[in-house]
PDB file of C-alpha atoms in Angstrom:
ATOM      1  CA  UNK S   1      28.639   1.294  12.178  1.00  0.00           C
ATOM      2  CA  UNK S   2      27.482  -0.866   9.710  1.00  0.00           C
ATOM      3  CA  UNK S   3      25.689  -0.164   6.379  1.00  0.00           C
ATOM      4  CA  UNK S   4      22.135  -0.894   7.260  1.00  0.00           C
ATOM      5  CA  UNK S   5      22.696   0.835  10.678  1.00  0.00           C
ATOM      6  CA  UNK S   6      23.908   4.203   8.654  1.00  0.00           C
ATOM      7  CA  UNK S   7      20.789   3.615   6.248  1.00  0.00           C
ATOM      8  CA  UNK S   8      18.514   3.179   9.233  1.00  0.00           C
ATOM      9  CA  UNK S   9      19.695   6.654  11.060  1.00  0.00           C
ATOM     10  CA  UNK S  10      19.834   8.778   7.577  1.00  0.00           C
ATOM     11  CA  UNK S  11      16.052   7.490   7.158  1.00  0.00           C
ATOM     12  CA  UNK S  12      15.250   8.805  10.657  1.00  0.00           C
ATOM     13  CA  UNK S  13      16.544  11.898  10.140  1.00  0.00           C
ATOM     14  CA  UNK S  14      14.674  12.215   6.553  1.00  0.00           C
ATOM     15  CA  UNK S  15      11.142  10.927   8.817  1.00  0.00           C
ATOM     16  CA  UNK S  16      11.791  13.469  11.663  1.00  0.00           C
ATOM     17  CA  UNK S  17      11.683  16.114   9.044  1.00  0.00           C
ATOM     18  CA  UNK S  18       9.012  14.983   7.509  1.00  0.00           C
ATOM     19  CA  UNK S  19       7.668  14.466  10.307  1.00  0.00           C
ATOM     20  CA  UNK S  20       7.373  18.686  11.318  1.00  0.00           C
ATOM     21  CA  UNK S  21       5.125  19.003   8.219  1.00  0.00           C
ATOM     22  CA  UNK S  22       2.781  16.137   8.546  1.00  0.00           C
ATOM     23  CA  UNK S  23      -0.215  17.464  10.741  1.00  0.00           C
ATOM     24  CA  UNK S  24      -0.108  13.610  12.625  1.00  0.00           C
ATOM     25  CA  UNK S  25      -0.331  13.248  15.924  1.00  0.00           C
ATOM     26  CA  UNK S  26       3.156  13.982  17.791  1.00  0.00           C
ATOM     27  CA  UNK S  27       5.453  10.244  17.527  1.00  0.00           C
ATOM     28  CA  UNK S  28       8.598   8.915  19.522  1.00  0.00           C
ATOM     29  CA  UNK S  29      11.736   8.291  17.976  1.00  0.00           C
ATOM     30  CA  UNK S  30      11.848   4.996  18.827  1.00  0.00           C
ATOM     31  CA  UNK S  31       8.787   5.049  16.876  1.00  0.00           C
ATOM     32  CA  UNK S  32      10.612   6.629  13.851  1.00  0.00           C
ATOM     33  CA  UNK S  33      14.095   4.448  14.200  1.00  0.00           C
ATOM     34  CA  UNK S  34      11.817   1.629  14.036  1.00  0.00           C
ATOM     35  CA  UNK S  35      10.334   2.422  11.093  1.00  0.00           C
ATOM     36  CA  UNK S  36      13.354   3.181   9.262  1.00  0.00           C
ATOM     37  CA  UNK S  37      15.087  -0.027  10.145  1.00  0.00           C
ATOM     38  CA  UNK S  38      12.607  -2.224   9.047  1.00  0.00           C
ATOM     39  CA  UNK S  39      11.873   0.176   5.424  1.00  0.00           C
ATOM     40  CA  UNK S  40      15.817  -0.104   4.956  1.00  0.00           C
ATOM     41  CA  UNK S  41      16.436  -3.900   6.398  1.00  0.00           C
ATOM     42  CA  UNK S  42      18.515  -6.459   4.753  1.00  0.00           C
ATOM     43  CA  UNK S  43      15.521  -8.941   4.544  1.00  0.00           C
ATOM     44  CA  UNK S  44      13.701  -6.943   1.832  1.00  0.00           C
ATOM     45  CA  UNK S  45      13.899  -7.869  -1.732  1.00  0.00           C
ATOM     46  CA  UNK S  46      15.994  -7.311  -4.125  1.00  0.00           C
ATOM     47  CA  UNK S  47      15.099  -3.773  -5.454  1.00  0.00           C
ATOM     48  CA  UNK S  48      12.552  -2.659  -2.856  1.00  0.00           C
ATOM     49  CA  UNK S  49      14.722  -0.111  -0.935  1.00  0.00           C
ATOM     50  CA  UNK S  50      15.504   1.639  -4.006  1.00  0.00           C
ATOM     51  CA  UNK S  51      11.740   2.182  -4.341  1.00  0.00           C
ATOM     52  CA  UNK S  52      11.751   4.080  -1.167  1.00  0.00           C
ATOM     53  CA  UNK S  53      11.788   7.140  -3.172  1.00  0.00           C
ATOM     54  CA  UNK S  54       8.777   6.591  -4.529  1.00  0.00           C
ATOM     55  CA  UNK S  55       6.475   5.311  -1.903  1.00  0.00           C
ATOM     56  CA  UNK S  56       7.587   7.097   1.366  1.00  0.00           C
ATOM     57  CA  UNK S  57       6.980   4.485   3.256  1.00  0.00           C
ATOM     58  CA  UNK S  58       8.065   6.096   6.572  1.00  0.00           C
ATOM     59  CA  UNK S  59       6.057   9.530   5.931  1.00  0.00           C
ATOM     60  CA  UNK S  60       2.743   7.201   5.005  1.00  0.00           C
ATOM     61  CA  UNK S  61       2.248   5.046   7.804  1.00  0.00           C
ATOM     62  CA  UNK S  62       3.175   8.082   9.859  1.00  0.00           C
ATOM     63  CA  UNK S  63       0.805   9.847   8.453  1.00  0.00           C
ATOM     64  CA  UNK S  64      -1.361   7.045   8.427  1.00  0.00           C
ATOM     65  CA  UNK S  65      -0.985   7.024  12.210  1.00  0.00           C
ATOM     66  CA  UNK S  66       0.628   3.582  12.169  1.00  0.00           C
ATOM     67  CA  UNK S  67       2.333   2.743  15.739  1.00  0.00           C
ATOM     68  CA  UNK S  68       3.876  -0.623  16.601  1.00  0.00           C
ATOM     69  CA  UNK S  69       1.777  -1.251  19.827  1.00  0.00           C
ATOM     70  CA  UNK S  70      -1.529  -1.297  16.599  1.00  0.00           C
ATOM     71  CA  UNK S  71      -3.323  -4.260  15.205  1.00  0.00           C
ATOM     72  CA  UNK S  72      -3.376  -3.478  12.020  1.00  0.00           C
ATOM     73  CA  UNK S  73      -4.335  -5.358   8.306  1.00  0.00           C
ATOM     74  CA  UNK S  74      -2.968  -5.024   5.067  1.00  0.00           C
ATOM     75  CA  UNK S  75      -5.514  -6.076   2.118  1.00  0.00           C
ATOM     76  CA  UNK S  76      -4.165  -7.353  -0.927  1.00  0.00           C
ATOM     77  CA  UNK S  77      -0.657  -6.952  -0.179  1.00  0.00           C
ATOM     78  CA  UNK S  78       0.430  -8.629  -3.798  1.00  0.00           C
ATOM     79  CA  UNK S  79       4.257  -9.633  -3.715  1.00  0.00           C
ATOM     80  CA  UNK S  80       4.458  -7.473   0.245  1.00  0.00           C
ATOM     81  CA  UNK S  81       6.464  -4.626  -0.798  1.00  0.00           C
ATOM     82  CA  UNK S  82       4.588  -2.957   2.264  1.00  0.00           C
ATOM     83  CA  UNK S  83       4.712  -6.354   4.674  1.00  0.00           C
ATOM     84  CA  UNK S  84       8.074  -5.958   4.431  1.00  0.00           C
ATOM     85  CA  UNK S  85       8.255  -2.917   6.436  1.00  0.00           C
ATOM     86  CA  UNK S  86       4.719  -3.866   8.484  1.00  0.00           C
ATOM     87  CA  UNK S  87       6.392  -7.491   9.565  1.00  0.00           C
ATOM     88  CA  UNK S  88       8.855  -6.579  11.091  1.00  0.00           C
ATOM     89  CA  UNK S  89       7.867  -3.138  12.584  1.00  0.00           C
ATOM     90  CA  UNK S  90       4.892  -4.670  14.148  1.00  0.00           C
ATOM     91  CA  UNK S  91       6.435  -8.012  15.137  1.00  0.00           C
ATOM     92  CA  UNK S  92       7.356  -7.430  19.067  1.00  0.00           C
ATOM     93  CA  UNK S  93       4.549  -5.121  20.293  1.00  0.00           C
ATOM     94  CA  UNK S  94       1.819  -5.265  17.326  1.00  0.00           C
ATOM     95  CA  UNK S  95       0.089  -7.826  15.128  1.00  0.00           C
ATOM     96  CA  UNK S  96       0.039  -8.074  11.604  1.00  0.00           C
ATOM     97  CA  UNK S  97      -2.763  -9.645   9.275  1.00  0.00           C
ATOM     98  CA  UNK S  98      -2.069 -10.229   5.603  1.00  0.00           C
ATOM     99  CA  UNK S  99      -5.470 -10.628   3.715  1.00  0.00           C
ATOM    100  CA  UNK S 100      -4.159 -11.905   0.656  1.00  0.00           C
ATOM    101  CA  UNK S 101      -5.114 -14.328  -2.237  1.00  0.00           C
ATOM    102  CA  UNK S 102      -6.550 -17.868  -1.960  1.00  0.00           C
ATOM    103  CA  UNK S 103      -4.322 -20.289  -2.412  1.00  0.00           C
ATOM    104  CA  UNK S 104      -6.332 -22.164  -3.698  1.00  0.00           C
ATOM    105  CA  UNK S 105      -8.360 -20.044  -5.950  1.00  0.00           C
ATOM    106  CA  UNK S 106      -9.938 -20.854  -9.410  1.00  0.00           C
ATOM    107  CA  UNK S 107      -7.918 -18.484 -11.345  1.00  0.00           C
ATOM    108  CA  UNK S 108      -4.673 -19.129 -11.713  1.00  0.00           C
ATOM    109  CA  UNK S 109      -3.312 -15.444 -11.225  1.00  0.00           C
ATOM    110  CA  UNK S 110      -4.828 -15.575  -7.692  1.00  0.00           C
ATOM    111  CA  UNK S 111      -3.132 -18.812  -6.954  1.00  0.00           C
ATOM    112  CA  UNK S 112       0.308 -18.259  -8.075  1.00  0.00           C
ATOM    113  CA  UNK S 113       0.320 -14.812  -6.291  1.00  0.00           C
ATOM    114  CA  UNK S 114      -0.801 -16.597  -3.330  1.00  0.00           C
ATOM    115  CA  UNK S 115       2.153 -19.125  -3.505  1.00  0.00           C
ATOM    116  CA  UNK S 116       4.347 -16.707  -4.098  1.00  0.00           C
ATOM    117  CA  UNK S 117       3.460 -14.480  -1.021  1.00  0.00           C
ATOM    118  CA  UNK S 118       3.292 -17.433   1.646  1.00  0.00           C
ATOM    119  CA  UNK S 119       6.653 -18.532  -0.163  1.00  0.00           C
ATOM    120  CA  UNK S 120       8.157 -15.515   0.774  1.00  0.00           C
ATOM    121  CA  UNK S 121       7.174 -15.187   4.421  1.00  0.00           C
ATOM    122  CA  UNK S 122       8.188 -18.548   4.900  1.00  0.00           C
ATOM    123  CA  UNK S 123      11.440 -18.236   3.574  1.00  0.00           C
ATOM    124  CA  UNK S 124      11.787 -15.721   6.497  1.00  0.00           C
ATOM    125  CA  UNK S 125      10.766 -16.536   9.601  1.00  0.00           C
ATOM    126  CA  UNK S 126      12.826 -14.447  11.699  1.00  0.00           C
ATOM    127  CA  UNK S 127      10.828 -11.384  10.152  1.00  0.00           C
ATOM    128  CA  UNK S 128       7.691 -12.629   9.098  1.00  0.00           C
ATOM    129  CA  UNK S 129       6.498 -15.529  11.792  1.00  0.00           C
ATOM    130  CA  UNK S 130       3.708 -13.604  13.457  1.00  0.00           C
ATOM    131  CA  UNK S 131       2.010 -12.161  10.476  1.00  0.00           C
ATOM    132  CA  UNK S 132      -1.389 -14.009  10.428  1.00  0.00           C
ATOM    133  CA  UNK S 133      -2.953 -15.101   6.792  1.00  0.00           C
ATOM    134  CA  UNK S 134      -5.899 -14.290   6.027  1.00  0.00           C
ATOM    135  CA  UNK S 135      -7.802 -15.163   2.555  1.00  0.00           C
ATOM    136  CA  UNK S 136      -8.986 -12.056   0.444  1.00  0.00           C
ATOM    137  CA  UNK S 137     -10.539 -12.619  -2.755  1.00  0.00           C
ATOM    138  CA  UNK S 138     -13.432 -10.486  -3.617  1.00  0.00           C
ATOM    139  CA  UNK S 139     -16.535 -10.994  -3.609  1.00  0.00           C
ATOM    140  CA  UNK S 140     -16.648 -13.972  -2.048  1.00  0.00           C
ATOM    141  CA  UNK S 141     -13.532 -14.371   0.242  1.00  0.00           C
ATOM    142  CA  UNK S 142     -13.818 -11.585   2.478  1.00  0.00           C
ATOM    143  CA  UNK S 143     -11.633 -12.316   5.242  1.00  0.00           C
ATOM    144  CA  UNK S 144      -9.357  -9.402   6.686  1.00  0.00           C
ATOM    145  CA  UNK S 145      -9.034  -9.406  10.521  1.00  0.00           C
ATOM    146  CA  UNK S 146     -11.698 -10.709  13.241  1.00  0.00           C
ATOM    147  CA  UNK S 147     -14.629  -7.931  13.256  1.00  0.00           C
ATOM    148  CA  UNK S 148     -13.691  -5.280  15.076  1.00  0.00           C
ATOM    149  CA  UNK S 149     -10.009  -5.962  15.920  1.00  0.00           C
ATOM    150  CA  UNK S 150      -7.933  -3.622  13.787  1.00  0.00           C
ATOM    151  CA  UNK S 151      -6.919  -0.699  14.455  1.00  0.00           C
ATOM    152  CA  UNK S 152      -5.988   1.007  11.312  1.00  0.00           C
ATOM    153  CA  UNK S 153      -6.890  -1.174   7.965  1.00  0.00           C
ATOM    154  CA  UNK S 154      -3.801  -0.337   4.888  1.00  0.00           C
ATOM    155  CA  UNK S 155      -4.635  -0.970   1.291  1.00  0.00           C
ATOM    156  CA  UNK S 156      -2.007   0.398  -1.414  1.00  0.00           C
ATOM    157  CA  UNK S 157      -2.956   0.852  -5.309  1.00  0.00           C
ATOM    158  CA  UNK S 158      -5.706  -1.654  -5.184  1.00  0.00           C
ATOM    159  CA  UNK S 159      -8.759   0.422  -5.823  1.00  0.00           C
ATOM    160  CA  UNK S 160      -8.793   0.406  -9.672  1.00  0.00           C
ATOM    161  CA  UNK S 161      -9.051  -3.084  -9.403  1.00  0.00           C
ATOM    162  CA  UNK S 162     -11.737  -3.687  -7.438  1.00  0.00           C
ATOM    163  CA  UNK S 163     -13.969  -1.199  -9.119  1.00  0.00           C
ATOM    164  CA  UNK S 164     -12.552  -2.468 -12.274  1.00  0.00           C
ATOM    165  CA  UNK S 165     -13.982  -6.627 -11.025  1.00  0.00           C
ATOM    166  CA  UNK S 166     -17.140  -4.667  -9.290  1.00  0.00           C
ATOM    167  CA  UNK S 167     -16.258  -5.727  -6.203  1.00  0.00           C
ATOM    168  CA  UNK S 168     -14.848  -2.045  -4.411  1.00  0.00           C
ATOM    169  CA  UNK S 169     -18.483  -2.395  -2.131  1.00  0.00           C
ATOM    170  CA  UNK S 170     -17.597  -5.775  -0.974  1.00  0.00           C
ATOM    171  CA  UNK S 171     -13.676  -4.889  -0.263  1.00  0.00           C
ATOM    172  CA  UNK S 172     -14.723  -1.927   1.953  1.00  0.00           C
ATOM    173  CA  UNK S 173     -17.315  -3.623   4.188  1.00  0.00           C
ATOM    174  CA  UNK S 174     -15.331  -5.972   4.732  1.00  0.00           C
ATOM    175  CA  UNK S 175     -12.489  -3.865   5.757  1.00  0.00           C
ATOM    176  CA  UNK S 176     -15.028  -1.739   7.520  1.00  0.00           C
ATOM    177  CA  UNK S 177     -16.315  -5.090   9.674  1.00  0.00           C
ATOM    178  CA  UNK S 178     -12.947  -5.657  10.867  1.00  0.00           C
ATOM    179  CA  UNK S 179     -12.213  -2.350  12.277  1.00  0.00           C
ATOM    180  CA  UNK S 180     -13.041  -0.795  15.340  1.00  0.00           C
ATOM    181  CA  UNK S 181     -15.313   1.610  16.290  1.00  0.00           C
ATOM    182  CA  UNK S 182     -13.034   4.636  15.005  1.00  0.00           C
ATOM    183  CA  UNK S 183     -10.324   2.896  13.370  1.00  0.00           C
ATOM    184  CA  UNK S 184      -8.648   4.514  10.436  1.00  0.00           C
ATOM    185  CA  UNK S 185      -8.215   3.058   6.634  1.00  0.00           C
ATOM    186  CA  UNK S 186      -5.615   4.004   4.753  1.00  0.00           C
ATOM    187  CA  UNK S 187      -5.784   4.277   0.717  1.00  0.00           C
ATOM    188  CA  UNK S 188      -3.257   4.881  -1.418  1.00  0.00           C
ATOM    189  CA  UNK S 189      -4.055   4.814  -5.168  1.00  0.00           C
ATOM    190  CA  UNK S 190      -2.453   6.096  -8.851  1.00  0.00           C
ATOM    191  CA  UNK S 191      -4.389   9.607  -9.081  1.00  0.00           C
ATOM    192  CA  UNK S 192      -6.404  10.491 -12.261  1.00  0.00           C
ATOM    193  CA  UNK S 193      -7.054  13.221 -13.967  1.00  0.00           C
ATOM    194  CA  UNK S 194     -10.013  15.410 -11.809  1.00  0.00           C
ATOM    195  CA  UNK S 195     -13.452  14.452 -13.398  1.00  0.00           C
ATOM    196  CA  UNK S 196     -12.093  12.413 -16.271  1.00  0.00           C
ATOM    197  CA  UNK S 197     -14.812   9.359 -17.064  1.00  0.00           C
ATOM    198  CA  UNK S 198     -12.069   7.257 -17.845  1.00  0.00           C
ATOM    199  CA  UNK S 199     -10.788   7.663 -14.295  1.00  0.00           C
ATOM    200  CA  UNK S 200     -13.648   5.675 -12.751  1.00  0.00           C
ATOM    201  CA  UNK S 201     -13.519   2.423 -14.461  1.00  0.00           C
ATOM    202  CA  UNK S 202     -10.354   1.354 -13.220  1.00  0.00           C
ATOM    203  CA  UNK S 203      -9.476   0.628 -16.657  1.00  0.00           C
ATOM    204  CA  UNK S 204      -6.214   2.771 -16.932  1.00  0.00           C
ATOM    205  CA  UNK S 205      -4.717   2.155 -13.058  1.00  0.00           C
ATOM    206  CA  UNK S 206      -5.822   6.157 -12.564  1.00  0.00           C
ATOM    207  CA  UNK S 207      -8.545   6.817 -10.402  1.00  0.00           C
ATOM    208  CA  UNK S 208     -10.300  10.863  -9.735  1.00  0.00           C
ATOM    209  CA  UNK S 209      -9.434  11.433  -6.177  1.00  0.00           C
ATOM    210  CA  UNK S 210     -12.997  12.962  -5.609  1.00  0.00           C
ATOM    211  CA  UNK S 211     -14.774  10.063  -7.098  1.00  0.00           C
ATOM    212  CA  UNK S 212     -12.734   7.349  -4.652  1.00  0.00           C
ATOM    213  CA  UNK S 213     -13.183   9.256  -1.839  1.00  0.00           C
ATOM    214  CA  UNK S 214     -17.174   9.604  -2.359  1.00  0.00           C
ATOM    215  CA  UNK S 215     -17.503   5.776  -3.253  1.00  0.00           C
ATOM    216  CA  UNK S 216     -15.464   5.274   0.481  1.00  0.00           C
ATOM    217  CA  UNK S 217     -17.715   7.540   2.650  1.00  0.00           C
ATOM    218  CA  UNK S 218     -20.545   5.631   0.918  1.00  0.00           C
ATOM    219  CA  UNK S 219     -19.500   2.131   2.290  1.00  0.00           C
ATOM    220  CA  UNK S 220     -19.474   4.068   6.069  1.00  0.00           C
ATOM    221  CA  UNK S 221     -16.161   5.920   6.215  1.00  0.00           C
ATOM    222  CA  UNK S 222     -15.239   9.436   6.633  1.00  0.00           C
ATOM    223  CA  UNK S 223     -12.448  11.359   5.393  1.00  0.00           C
ATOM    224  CA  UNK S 224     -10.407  12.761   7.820  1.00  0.00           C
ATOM    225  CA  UNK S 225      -7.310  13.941   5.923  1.00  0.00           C
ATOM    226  CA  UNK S 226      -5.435  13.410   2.795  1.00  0.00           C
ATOM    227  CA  UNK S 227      -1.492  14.392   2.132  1.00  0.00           C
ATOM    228  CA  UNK S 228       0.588  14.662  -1.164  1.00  0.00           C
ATOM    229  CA  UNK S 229       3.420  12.911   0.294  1.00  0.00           C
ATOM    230  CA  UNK S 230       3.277  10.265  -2.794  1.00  0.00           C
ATOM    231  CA  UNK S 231       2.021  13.284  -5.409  1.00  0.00           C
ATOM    232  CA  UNK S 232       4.618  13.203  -8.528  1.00  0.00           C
ATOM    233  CA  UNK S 233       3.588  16.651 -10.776  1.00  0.00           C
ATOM    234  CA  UNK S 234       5.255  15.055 -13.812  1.00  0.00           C
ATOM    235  CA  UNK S 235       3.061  12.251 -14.545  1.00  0.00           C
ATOM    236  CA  UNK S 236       0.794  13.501 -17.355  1.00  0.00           C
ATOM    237  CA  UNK S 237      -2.154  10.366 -16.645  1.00  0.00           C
ATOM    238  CA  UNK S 238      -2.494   9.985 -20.129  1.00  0.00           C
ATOM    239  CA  UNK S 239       0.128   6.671 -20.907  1.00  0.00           C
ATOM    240  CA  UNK S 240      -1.455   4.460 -23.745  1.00  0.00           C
ATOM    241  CA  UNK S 241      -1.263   1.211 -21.482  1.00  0.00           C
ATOM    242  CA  UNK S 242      -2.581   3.470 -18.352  1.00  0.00           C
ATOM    243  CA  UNK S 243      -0.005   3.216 -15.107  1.00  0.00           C
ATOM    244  CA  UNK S 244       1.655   0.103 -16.133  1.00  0.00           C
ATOM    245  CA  UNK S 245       3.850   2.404 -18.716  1.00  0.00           C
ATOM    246  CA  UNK S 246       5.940   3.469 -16.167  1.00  0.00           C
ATOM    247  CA  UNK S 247       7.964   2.113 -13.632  1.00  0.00           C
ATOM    248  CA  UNK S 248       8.102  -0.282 -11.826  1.00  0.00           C
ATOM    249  CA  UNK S 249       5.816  -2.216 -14.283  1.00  0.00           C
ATOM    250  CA  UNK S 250       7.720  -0.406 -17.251  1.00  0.00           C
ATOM    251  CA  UNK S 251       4.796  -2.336 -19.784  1.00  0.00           C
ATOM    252  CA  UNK S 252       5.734  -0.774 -22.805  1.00  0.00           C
ATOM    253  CA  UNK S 253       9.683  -2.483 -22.779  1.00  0.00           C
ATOM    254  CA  UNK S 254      12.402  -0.206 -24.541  1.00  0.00           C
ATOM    255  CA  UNK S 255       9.596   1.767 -26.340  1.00  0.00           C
ATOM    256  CA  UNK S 256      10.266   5.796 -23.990  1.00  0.00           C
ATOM    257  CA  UNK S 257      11.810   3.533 -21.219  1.00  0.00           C
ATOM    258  CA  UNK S 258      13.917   6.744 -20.715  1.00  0.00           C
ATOM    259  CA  UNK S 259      11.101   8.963 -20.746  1.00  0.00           C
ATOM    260  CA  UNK S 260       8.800   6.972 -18.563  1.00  0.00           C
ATOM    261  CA  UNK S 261      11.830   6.464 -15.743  1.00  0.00           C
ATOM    262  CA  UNK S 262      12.825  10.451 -16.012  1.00  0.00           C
ATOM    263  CA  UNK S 263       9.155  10.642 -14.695  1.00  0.00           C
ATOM    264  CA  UNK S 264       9.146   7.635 -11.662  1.00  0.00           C
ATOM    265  CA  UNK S 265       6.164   6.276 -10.219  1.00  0.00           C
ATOM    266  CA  UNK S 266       2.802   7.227 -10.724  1.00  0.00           C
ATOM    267  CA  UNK S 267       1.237  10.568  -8.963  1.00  0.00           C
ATOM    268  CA  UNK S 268      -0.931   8.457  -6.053  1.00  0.00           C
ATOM    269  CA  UNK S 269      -3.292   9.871  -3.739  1.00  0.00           C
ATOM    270  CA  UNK S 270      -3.080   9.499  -0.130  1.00  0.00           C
ATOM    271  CA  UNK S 271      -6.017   9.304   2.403  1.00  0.00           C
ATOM    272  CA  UNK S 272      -7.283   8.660   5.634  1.00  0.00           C
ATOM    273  CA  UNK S 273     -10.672   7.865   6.989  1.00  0.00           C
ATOM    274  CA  UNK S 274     -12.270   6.709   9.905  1.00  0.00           C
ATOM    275  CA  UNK S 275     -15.006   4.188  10.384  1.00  0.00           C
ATOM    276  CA  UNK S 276     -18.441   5.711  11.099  1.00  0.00           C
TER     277      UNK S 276
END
């Protein structure tokens, strides 16, 4: 048995126990085995499987409802931590639509991210050959899937900064044109502190869970459940660069390194809606 194989199987059995507490809808284990091959395969980057731990990504999508048979679109997928997994889990039975930066966008941030993403998926093929590019650069590139294709829409930590650019209302239309009738989006975002001002602006990374689930509903959604499975109870939400003090961002160099990796990744919210 070889070492990804063992990973693969000790991830299923972690997923099928998770999987007793999530209130999802009952799923295979081919659907789970999947899963955990492509969160622990040898094609992703160098330092993504350790952040596993962190971002659950088998207990989300289930959660999420994911399923390989799906169309589904990931928004702003920045360097495809989560395309990663999506690729090659939806590869076979499933299609995959990256709405990512413009390539040829005015600012230069866009651009290079761009490069960088397309750079990656075509350095492998084998994984990431039938994930369809699409350009997402709010507000005026609003491409995601064809209207009314998706079945679930998957954005992860992107909120603050599209309420932070003004342009949340345009993101979320546009996701909401290219589901269908019923389709579920899934959020997950860096949780703020419960009716803190600062938690609005984006500012800071932290967003109030209340406040980004009332700004959703408003653009046509409607929450149907939310989990903790990304909660982390020892992030205080009060770092003097916001998120970005802690890992994997780590902003703040050797000044409380140790402090800021005792307490991991940011607490995140995680919720589902359903188009209206």
């Amino acid at each position: 048995m070889n070492e990804q194989t063992t990973r693969a199987l000790g991830a299923v059995a972690v997923a099928l126990a998770a999987a007793s507490v999530l209130m999802t809808a009952p799923a295979s284990a081919e659907h789970f085995e999947g899963l955990a091959v492509a969160t622990w395969g040898d094609h992703r980057a160098e330092g993504n499987r350790e952040r596993n731990r962190y971002r659950h990504p088998i207990e989300t999508l289930t959660f999420l409802g994911v399923a390989p048979t799906m169309t589904v679109a990931e928004v702003s997928p920045g360097g495809g931590w989560y395309t990663e997994i999506l690729a090659p889990y939806l590869r076979e039975q499933g299609k995959l639509y990256a709405a990512a930066y413009d390539p040829q966008s005015e600012g230069e941030y866009y651009r290079n991210s761009a490069s960088r993403f397309r750079e990656k998926l075509a350095a492998h093929p084998e994984v990431y050959d039938k994930v369809a590019l699409t350009v997402f650069e709010p507000p005026s590139k609003l491409e995601v899937a064809p209207d009314g294709s998706a079945d679930v829409v998957l954005t992860f930590r992107n909120m603050h900064g599209w309420l932070r650019n003004d342009t949340a209302r345009a993101a979320l239309d546009a996701m909401h044109r290219a589901l269908k009738p019923g389709g579920v989006l899934g959020v997950v975002q860096h949780r703020g502190q419960p009716g803190n001002p600062a938690h609005r602006s984006g500012d800071e990374g932290y967003l109030d869970q209340n406040y980004v689930i009332g700004f959703i509903e408003a653009a046509g959604f409607e929450l149907v459940d939310s989990s903790e499975i990304n909660a982390n109870p020892a992030d205080p939400k009060d770092h003097s660069v916001g998120v970005w003090a802690l890992p994997p961002s780590l902003e703040l160099g050797d000044q409380d390194r140790e402090r800021y990796l005792r307490i991991g990744e940011s607490d995140r919210m995680t919720l589902k809606f359903v188009k209206r």
